[in-house]
Amino acid sequence: MGVPIRDQKFRPTCSAFAGVRLLEVLMAQNGDQQNLSEQYFYWASKDECQSKPCRNKGSWVGNGLKYSSLQSKADIPLEKDCPYVKFSQTGNETQIPLKNGCQSGVVKVGEYKYHNTLDEVIEVLNSNRIVTASMKLTPNFYKNSPLILYKNRNEGSKMDAHAQGHAMNIVGYVKLPQVLNEGKVCFIVANSWGEGWGEGGYSCLSEKWMLNQRQANPFVSVNYLAKN
């Protein structure tokens, strides 16, 4: 699970960072530590912006996973061959045309799966895999706290454009004291806002917070990867 925390900086690319982390963790668990390209994954997740520039911001990780799984060979390149650009380009969300190195794929999605409940998420975590979630944010999410509770949801900083929908990776869970009245567990998440958020880029979201803030998108995990 020890893939480095990364920072999406000034672009609406949280889903790309979450999707890439799904893949990097699986690769690392198989002894292949790699830094994959979020620049490419964002492009792959926006089919309406692959051949022509567009202004539509954001994406959903499932779109990128589907695109990769349908390719006939490895499509996702390394970060060094298709580097991430931290600033947006006006009117060109996917920053096309992509660099030539973005066509040098090293891995592709073999199989991914959607999950609808937190119980299913826990099952995936117990199998030593991680899950991507899409959540609406609350002010206390911005407080850089290692524990985020639903009862404190309105305590915190001013929210920004991420608040309407933000993707992050669930990497584990721990039991919560019953006295908190926030559910049985809190879910440890890896964010893409750098190591200054939470505790080194991680925080624990209470079960109650997760249930109230989850979006309609299902949770998603990757079962296995392929290289051809």
PDB file of C-alpha atoms in Angstrom:
ATOM      1  CA  MET A   1       0.000   0.000   0.000  1.00  0.00           C
ATOM      2  CA  GLY A   2       3.053   2.246   0.319  1.00  0.00           C
ATOM      3  CA  VAL A   3       2.800   3.978  -3.065  1.00  0.00           C
ATOM      4  CA  PRO A   4       3.904   7.627  -2.583  1.00  0.00           C
ATOM      5  CA  ILE A   5       1.248  10.288  -2.044  1.00  0.00           C
ATOM      6  CA  ARG A   6       1.034  12.554  -5.080  1.00  0.00           C
ATOM      7  CA  ASP A   7      -0.406  16.008  -5.756  1.00  0.00           C
ATOM      8  CA  GLN A   8      -2.813  16.848  -8.561  1.00  0.00           C
ATOM      9  CA  LYS A   9      -2.022  20.554  -8.047  1.00  0.00           C
ATOM     10  CA  PHE A  10      -4.271  22.898 -10.036  1.00  0.00           C
ATOM     11  CA  ARG A  11      -6.253  20.548 -12.298  1.00  0.00           C
ATOM     12  CA  PRO A  12      -9.551  18.618 -11.776  1.00  0.00           C
ATOM     13  CA  THR A  13      -7.784  15.276 -12.149  1.00  0.00           C
ATOM     14  CA  CYS A  14      -8.517  13.526  -8.832  1.00  0.00           C
ATOM     15  CA  SER A  15     -10.084  10.541 -10.604  1.00  0.00           C
ATOM     16  CA  ALA A  16      -6.974  10.065 -12.733  1.00  0.00           C
ATOM     17  CA  PHE A  17      -4.761  10.107  -9.637  1.00  0.00           C
ATOM     18  CA  ALA A  18      -7.070   7.675  -7.830  1.00  0.00           C
ATOM     19  CA  GLY A  19      -7.221   5.362 -10.853  1.00  0.00           C
ATOM     20  CA  VAL A  20      -3.474   5.321 -11.311  1.00  0.00           C
ATOM     21  CA  ARG A  21      -2.970   4.552  -7.624  1.00  0.00           C
ATOM     22  CA  LEU A  22      -5.243   1.489  -7.987  1.00  0.00           C
ATOM     23  CA  LEU A  23      -2.886   0.183 -10.644  1.00  0.00           C
ATOM     24  CA  GLU A  24       0.375   1.169  -8.970  1.00  0.00           C
ATOM     25  CA  VAL A  25      -0.578  -0.620  -5.741  1.00  0.00           C
ATOM     26  CA  LEU A  26      -1.369  -3.826  -7.627  1.00  0.00           C
ATOM     27  CA  MET A  27       1.926  -3.610  -9.497  1.00  0.00           C
ATOM     28  CA  ALA A  28       3.879  -2.950  -6.285  1.00  0.00           C
ATOM     29  CA  GLN A  29       2.242  -5.944  -4.610  1.00  0.00           C
ATOM     30  CA  ASN A  30       3.652  -8.022  -7.455  1.00  0.00           C
ATOM     31  CA  GLY A  31       7.144  -6.626  -6.993  1.00  0.00           C
ATOM     32  CA  ASP A  32       6.920  -4.073  -9.806  1.00  0.00           C
ATOM     33  CA  GLN A  33       7.177  -0.569  -8.319  1.00  0.00           C
ATOM     34  CA  GLN A  34       6.268   1.913 -11.062  1.00  0.00           C
ATOM     35  CA  ASN A  35       5.176   5.538 -11.418  1.00  0.00           C
ATOM     36  CA  LEU A  36       2.387   5.571 -14.010  1.00  0.00           C
ATOM     37  CA  SER A  37       1.030   8.504 -15.991  1.00  0.00           C
ATOM     38  CA  GLU A  38      -1.947  10.443 -14.631  1.00  0.00           C
ATOM     39  CA  GLN A  39      -1.704  12.669 -17.711  1.00  0.00           C
ATOM     40  CA  TYR A  40      -2.590   9.688 -19.908  1.00  0.00           C
ATOM     41  CA  PHE A  41      -5.225   8.253 -17.576  1.00  0.00           C
ATOM     42  CA  TYR A  42      -7.133  11.548 -17.513  1.00  0.00           C
ATOM     43  CA  TRP A  43      -7.121  11.573 -21.315  1.00  0.00           C
ATOM     44  CA  ALA A  44      -8.272   7.920 -21.386  1.00  0.00           C
ATOM     45  CA  SER A  45     -11.164   8.668 -19.040  1.00  0.00           C
ATOM     46  CA  LYS A  46     -12.615  11.415 -21.259  1.00  0.00           C
ATOM     47  CA  ASP A  47     -13.589   9.866 -24.595  1.00  0.00           C
ATOM     48  CA  GLU A  48     -15.261  13.066 -25.763  1.00  0.00           C
ATOM     49  CA  CYS A  49     -11.930  14.899 -25.366  1.00  0.00           C
ATOM     50  CA  GLN A  50      -9.508  12.400 -26.900  1.00  0.00           C
ATOM     51  CA  SER A  51      -9.513  13.636 -30.479  1.00  0.00           C
ATOM     52  CA  LYS A  52     -10.604  17.237 -30.031  1.00  0.00           C
ATOM     53  CA  PRO A  53     -10.085  19.830 -27.292  1.00  0.00           C
ATOM     54  CA  CYS A  54     -12.921  20.298 -24.822  1.00  0.00           C
ATOM     55  CA  ARG A  55     -13.800  22.458 -21.832  1.00  0.00           C
ATOM     56  CA  ASN A  56     -15.603  19.829 -19.748  1.00  0.00           C
ATOM     57  CA  LYS A  57     -13.757  19.482 -16.451  1.00  0.00           C
ATOM     58  CA  GLY A  58     -13.336  16.360 -14.361  1.00  0.00           C
ATOM     59  CA  SER A  59     -13.839  12.681 -15.110  1.00  0.00           C
ATOM     60  CA  TRP A  60     -14.801   9.364 -13.519  1.00  0.00           C
ATOM     61  CA  VAL A  61     -12.214   6.685 -12.812  1.00  0.00           C
ATOM     62  CA  GLY A  62     -14.461   3.937 -14.229  1.00  0.00           C
ATOM     63  CA  ASN A  63     -14.223   5.487 -17.687  1.00  0.00           C
ATOM     64  CA  GLY A  64     -10.439   5.255 -17.659  1.00  0.00           C
ATOM     65  CA  LEU A  65     -10.495   1.677 -16.370  1.00  0.00           C
ATOM     66  CA  LYS A  66     -12.956   0.670 -19.082  1.00  0.00           C
ATOM     67  CA  TYR A  67     -10.896   2.329 -21.824  1.00  0.00           C
ATOM     68  CA  SER A  68      -7.715   0.562 -20.760  1.00  0.00           C
ATOM     69  CA  SER A  69      -9.404  -2.839 -20.383  1.00  0.00           C
ATOM     70  CA  LEU A  70     -10.665  -2.637 -23.980  1.00  0.00           C
ATOM     71  CA  GLN A  71      -7.239  -2.015 -25.506  1.00  0.00           C
ATOM     72  CA  SER A  72      -5.519  -4.863 -27.343  1.00  0.00           C
ATOM     73  CA  LYS A  73      -2.163  -4.211 -25.682  1.00  0.00           C
ATOM     74  CA  ALA A  74      -0.628  -2.352 -22.754  1.00  0.00           C
ATOM     75  CA  ASP A  75      -1.692   1.280 -23.025  1.00  0.00           C
ATOM     76  CA  ILE A  76      -0.872   3.079 -19.752  1.00  0.00           C
ATOM     77  CA  PRO A  77       2.619   4.611 -19.926  1.00  0.00           C
ATOM     78  CA  LEU A  78       5.117   5.583 -17.262  1.00  0.00           C
ATOM     79  CA  GLU A  79       5.103   9.067 -15.779  1.00  0.00           C
ATOM     80  CA  LYS A  80       8.572   9.756 -17.198  1.00  0.00           C
ATOM     81  CA  ASP A  81       7.336   9.052 -20.732  1.00  0.00           C
ATOM     82  CA  CYS A  82       4.046  10.941 -20.387  1.00  0.00           C
ATOM     83  CA  PRO A  83       4.607  13.524 -17.642  1.00  0.00           C
ATOM     84  CA  TYR A  84       1.800  15.200 -15.742  1.00  0.00           C
ATOM     85  CA  VAL A  85       1.312  18.941 -16.274  1.00  0.00           C
ATOM     86  CA  LYS A  86       0.125  20.646 -13.092  1.00  0.00           C
ATOM     87  CA  PHE A  87      -1.580  23.608 -14.796  1.00  0.00           C
ATOM     88  CA  SER A  88      -4.758  23.452 -16.898  1.00  0.00           C
ATOM     89  CA  GLN A  89      -4.922  24.601 -20.509  1.00  0.00           C
ATOM     90  CA  THR A  90      -7.942  26.787 -21.222  1.00  0.00           C
ATOM     91  CA  GLY A  91     -10.354  24.988 -23.518  1.00  0.00           C
ATOM     92  CA  ASN A  92      -8.163  21.868 -23.698  1.00  0.00           C
ATOM     93  CA  GLU A  93      -8.825  19.760 -20.602  1.00  0.00           C
ATOM     94  CA  THR A  94      -6.916  16.683 -21.805  1.00  0.00           C
ATOM     95  CA  GLN A  95      -4.064  18.793 -23.190  1.00  0.00           C
ATOM     96  CA  ILE A  96      -4.029  17.122 -26.591  1.00  0.00           C
ATOM     97  CA  PRO A  97      -2.152  16.245 -28.630  1.00  0.00           C
ATOM     98  CA  LEU A  98      -0.398  14.082 -26.055  1.00  0.00           C
ATOM     99  CA  LYS A  99       3.375  13.701 -26.200  1.00  0.00           C
ATOM    100  CA  ASN A 100       4.735  10.793 -28.250  1.00  0.00           C
ATOM    101  CA  GLY A 101       5.843   9.010 -25.086  1.00  0.00           C
ATOM    102  CA  CYS A 102       2.206   8.744 -24.021  1.00  0.00           C
ATOM    103  CA  GLN A 103       1.821   5.935 -26.573  1.00  0.00           C
ATOM    104  CA  SER A 104       4.463   3.773 -24.852  1.00  0.00           C
ATOM    105  CA  GLY A 105       2.214   1.668 -22.636  1.00  0.00           C
ATOM    106  CA  VAL A 106       3.633  -0.704 -20.028  1.00  0.00           C
ATOM    107  CA  VAL A 107       0.429  -2.105 -18.474  1.00  0.00           C
ATOM    108  CA  LYS A 108      -3.318  -2.299 -19.012  1.00  0.00           C
ATOM    109  CA  VAL A 109      -6.356  -3.015 -16.873  1.00  0.00           C
ATOM    110  CA  GLY A 110      -7.266  -6.694 -16.957  1.00  0.00           C
ATOM    111  CA  GLU A 111     -10.462  -6.664 -14.901  1.00  0.00           C
ATOM    112  CA  TYR A 112     -12.189  -4.174 -12.636  1.00  0.00           C
ATOM    113  CA  LYS A 113     -15.301  -4.441 -10.496  1.00  0.00           C
ATOM    114  CA  TYR A 114     -17.901  -2.090  -9.032  1.00  0.00           C
ATOM    115  CA  HIS A 115     -19.086  -2.306  -5.424  1.00  0.00           C
ATOM    116  CA  ASN A 116     -22.247  -0.767  -3.997  1.00  0.00           C
ATOM    117  CA  THR A 117     -21.906  -1.047  -0.216  1.00  0.00           C
ATOM    118  CA  LEU A 118     -19.328  -0.389   2.481  1.00  0.00           C
ATOM    119  CA  ASP A 119     -19.513  -4.065   3.437  1.00  0.00           C
ATOM    120  CA  GLU A 120     -18.322  -4.925  -0.081  1.00  0.00           C
ATOM    121  CA  VAL A 121     -15.560  -2.336   0.275  1.00  0.00           C
ATOM    122  CA  ILE A 122     -14.385  -4.005   3.483  1.00  0.00           C
ATOM    123  CA  GLU A 123     -14.298  -7.372   1.716  1.00  0.00           C
ATOM    124  CA  VAL A 124     -12.003  -5.910  -0.946  1.00  0.00           C
ATOM    125  CA  LEU A 125      -9.757  -4.322   1.680  1.00  0.00           C
ATOM    126  CA  ASN A 126      -9.561  -7.641   3.520  1.00  0.00           C
ATOM    127  CA  SER A 127      -8.275  -9.209   0.298  1.00  0.00           C
ATOM    128  CA  ASN A 128      -5.371  -6.701   0.346  1.00  0.00           C
ATOM    129  CA  ARG A 129      -6.666  -4.547  -2.495  1.00  0.00           C
ATOM    130  CA  ILE A 130      -7.769  -0.914  -2.459  1.00  0.00           C
ATOM    131  CA  VAL A 131     -10.937   0.834  -3.633  1.00  0.00           C
ATOM    132  CA  THR A 132     -11.679   4.165  -5.298  1.00  0.00           C
ATOM    133  CA  ALA A 133     -14.595   6.210  -3.972  1.00  0.00           C
ATOM    134  CA  SER A 134     -16.264   9.383  -5.226  1.00  0.00           C
ATOM    135  CA  MET A 135     -17.441  11.649  -2.404  1.00  0.00           C
ATOM    136  CA  LYS A 136     -19.005  15.049  -1.838  1.00  0.00           C
ATOM    137  CA  LEU A 137     -16.814  17.022   0.534  1.00  0.00           C
ATOM    138  CA  THR A 138     -17.597  18.909   3.736  1.00  0.00           C
ATOM    139  CA  PRO A 139     -15.756  21.856   5.313  1.00  0.00           C
ATOM    140  CA  ASN A 140     -13.944  19.653   7.844  1.00  0.00           C
ATOM    141  CA  PHE A 141     -12.406  17.635   4.997  1.00  0.00           C
ATOM    142  CA  TYR A 142     -10.242  20.705   4.361  1.00  0.00           C
ATOM    143  CA  LYS A 143      -8.932  20.921   7.943  1.00  0.00           C
ATOM    144  CA  ASN A 144      -6.036  18.530   7.321  1.00  0.00           C
ATOM    145  CA  SER A 145      -7.193  16.326  10.177  1.00  0.00           C
ATOM    146  CA  PRO A 146      -6.207  12.656  10.554  1.00  0.00           C
ATOM    147  CA  LEU A 147      -9.817  11.843  11.587  1.00  0.00           C
ATOM    148  CA  ILE A 148     -12.876  13.259   9.824  1.00  0.00           C
ATOM    149  CA  LEU A 149     -16.242  12.846  11.555  1.00  0.00           C
ATOM    150  CA  TYR A 150     -19.700  13.580  10.191  1.00  0.00           C
ATOM    151  CA  LYS A 151     -20.797  15.409  13.336  1.00  0.00           C
ATOM    152  CA  ASN A 152     -18.012  17.946  12.758  1.00  0.00           C
ATOM    153  CA  ARG A 153     -18.756  18.301   9.046  1.00  0.00           C
ATOM    154  CA  ASN A 154     -19.415  22.066   9.173  1.00  0.00           C
ATOM    155  CA  GLU A 155     -16.267  22.892  11.112  1.00  0.00           C
ATOM    156  CA  GLY A 156     -13.454  23.847   8.840  1.00  0.00           C
ATOM    157  CA  SER A 157     -12.150  25.819   5.935  1.00  0.00           C
ATOM    158  CA  LYS A 158     -13.905  27.298   2.960  1.00  0.00           C
ATOM    159  CA  MET A 159     -14.644  24.669   0.320  1.00  0.00           C
ATOM    160  CA  ASP A 160     -13.646  24.822  -3.350  1.00  0.00           C
ATOM    161  CA  ALA A 161     -14.565  23.212  -6.686  1.00  0.00           C
ATOM    162  CA  HIS A 162     -13.636  19.748  -5.393  1.00  0.00           C
ATOM    163  CA  ALA A 163     -16.563  19.802  -2.955  1.00  0.00           C
ATOM    164  CA  GLN A 164     -19.168  18.655  -5.478  1.00  0.00           C
ATOM    165  CA  GLY A 165     -17.301  15.454  -6.261  1.00  0.00           C
ATOM    166  CA  HIS A 166     -13.847  14.205  -5.315  1.00  0.00           C
ATOM    167  CA  ALA A 167     -12.217  10.818  -5.939  1.00  0.00           C
ATOM    168  CA  MET A 168      -9.898   9.202  -3.416  1.00  0.00           C
ATOM    169  CA  ASN A 169      -8.579   5.746  -2.572  1.00  0.00           C
ATOM    170  CA  ILE A 170      -9.727   3.713   0.413  1.00  0.00           C
ATOM    171  CA  VAL A 171      -6.671   1.781   1.586  1.00  0.00           C
ATOM    172  CA  GLY A 172      -7.760   0.362   4.954  1.00  0.00           C
ATOM    173  CA  TYR A 173     -10.032   0.717   7.974  1.00  0.00           C
ATOM    174  CA  VAL A 174      -9.874   0.740  11.770  1.00  0.00           C
ATOM    175  CA  LYS A 175     -12.493   0.331  14.491  1.00  0.00           C
ATOM    176  CA  LEU A 176     -14.111   3.427  15.989  1.00  0.00           C
ATOM    177  CA  PRO A 177     -15.178   3.812  19.643  1.00  0.00           C
ATOM    178  CA  GLN A 178     -18.966   3.439  19.934  1.00  0.00           C
ATOM    179  CA  VAL A 179     -19.161   6.607  22.022  1.00  0.00           C
ATOM    180  CA  LEU A 180     -18.475   8.675  18.890  1.00  0.00           C
ATOM    181  CA  ASN A 181     -21.716   7.468  17.288  1.00  0.00           C
ATOM    182  CA  GLU A 182     -20.045   7.566  13.866  1.00  0.00           C
ATOM    183  CA  GLY A 183     -20.349   3.899  12.903  1.00  0.00           C
ATOM    184  CA  LYS A 184     -18.255   0.861  13.637  1.00  0.00           C
ATOM    185  CA  VAL A 185     -15.182   1.847  11.608  1.00  0.00           C
ATOM    186  CA  CYS A 186     -13.438   4.689   9.885  1.00  0.00           C
ATOM    187  CA  PHE A 187     -11.939   4.238   6.432  1.00  0.00           C
ATOM    188  CA  ILE A 188      -8.331   5.228   5.814  1.00  0.00           C
ATOM    189  CA  VAL A 189      -8.065   7.148   2.553  1.00  0.00           C
ATOM    190  CA  ALA A 190      -5.127   8.245   0.430  1.00  0.00           C
ATOM    191  CA  ASN A 191      -5.775  11.644  -1.136  1.00  0.00           C
ATOM    192  CA  SER A 192      -4.108  13.407  -4.072  1.00  0.00           C
ATOM    193  CA  TRP A 193      -3.454  16.789  -2.454  1.00  0.00           C
ATOM    194  CA  GLY A 194       0.113  16.135  -1.408  1.00  0.00           C
ATOM    195  CA  GLU A 195       1.536  15.080   1.968  1.00  0.00           C
ATOM    196  CA  GLY A 196       0.375  18.325   3.619  1.00  0.00           C
ATOM    197  CA  TRP A 197      -3.225  17.120   3.704  1.00  0.00           C
ATOM    198  CA  GLY A 198      -4.393  15.025   6.654  1.00  0.00           C
ATOM    199  CA  GLU A 199      -1.546  13.007   8.142  1.00  0.00           C
ATOM    200  CA  GLY A 200       1.072  12.732   5.412  1.00  0.00           C
ATOM    201  CA  GLY A 201      -1.639  12.653   2.731  1.00  0.00           C
ATOM    202  CA  TYR A 202      -3.906  10.191   4.573  1.00  0.00           C
ATOM    203  CA  SER A 203      -6.949  10.569   6.805  1.00  0.00           C
ATOM    204  CA  CYS A 204      -9.641   8.351   8.326  1.00  0.00           C
ATOM    205  CA  LEU A 205     -13.247   9.054   7.319  1.00  0.00           C
ATOM    206  CA  SER A 206     -15.930   7.788   9.659  1.00  0.00           C
ATOM    207  CA  GLU A 207     -18.486   5.289   8.403  1.00  0.00           C
ATOM    208  CA  LYS A 208     -21.244   7.864   8.996  1.00  0.00           C
ATOM    209  CA  TRP A 209     -19.373  10.493   6.979  1.00  0.00           C
ATOM    210  CA  MET A 210     -18.878   8.031   4.117  1.00  0.00           C
ATOM    211  CA  LEU A 211     -22.533   6.978   4.045  1.00  0.00           C
ATOM    212  CA  ASN A 212     -23.779  10.559   3.985  1.00  0.00           C
ATOM    213  CA  GLN A 213     -21.228  11.974   1.542  1.00  0.00           C
ATOM    214  CA  ARG A 214     -20.858   9.201  -1.040  1.00  0.00           C
ATOM    215  CA  GLN A 215     -21.987  10.039  -4.563  1.00  0.00           C
ATOM    216  CA  ALA A 216     -24.199   7.902  -6.784  1.00  0.00           C
ATOM    217  CA  ASN A 217     -21.131   6.433  -8.487  1.00  0.00           C
ATOM    218  CA  PRO A 218     -20.354   2.964  -7.109  1.00  0.00           C
ATOM    219  CA  PHE A 219     -17.045   2.136  -5.485  1.00  0.00           C
ATOM    220  CA  VAL A 220     -14.574   0.450  -7.833  1.00  0.00           C
ATOM    221  CA  SER A 221     -11.524  -1.812  -7.534  1.00  0.00           C
ATOM    222  CA  VAL A 222      -9.170  -3.545  -9.967  1.00  0.00           C
ATOM    223  CA  ASN A 223      -8.861  -7.331  -9.799  1.00  0.00           C
ATOM    224  CA  TYR A 224      -5.801  -7.788 -11.979  1.00  0.00           C
ATOM    225  CA  LEU A 225      -3.612  -6.140 -14.620  1.00  0.00           C
ATOM    226  CA  ALA A 226      -2.207  -7.312 -17.927  1.00  0.00           C
ATOM    227  CA  LYS A 227       0.816  -6.353 -19.987  1.00  0.00           C
ATOM    228  CA  ASN A 228      -0.452  -7.438 -23.405  1.00  0.00           C
TER     229      ASN A 228
END
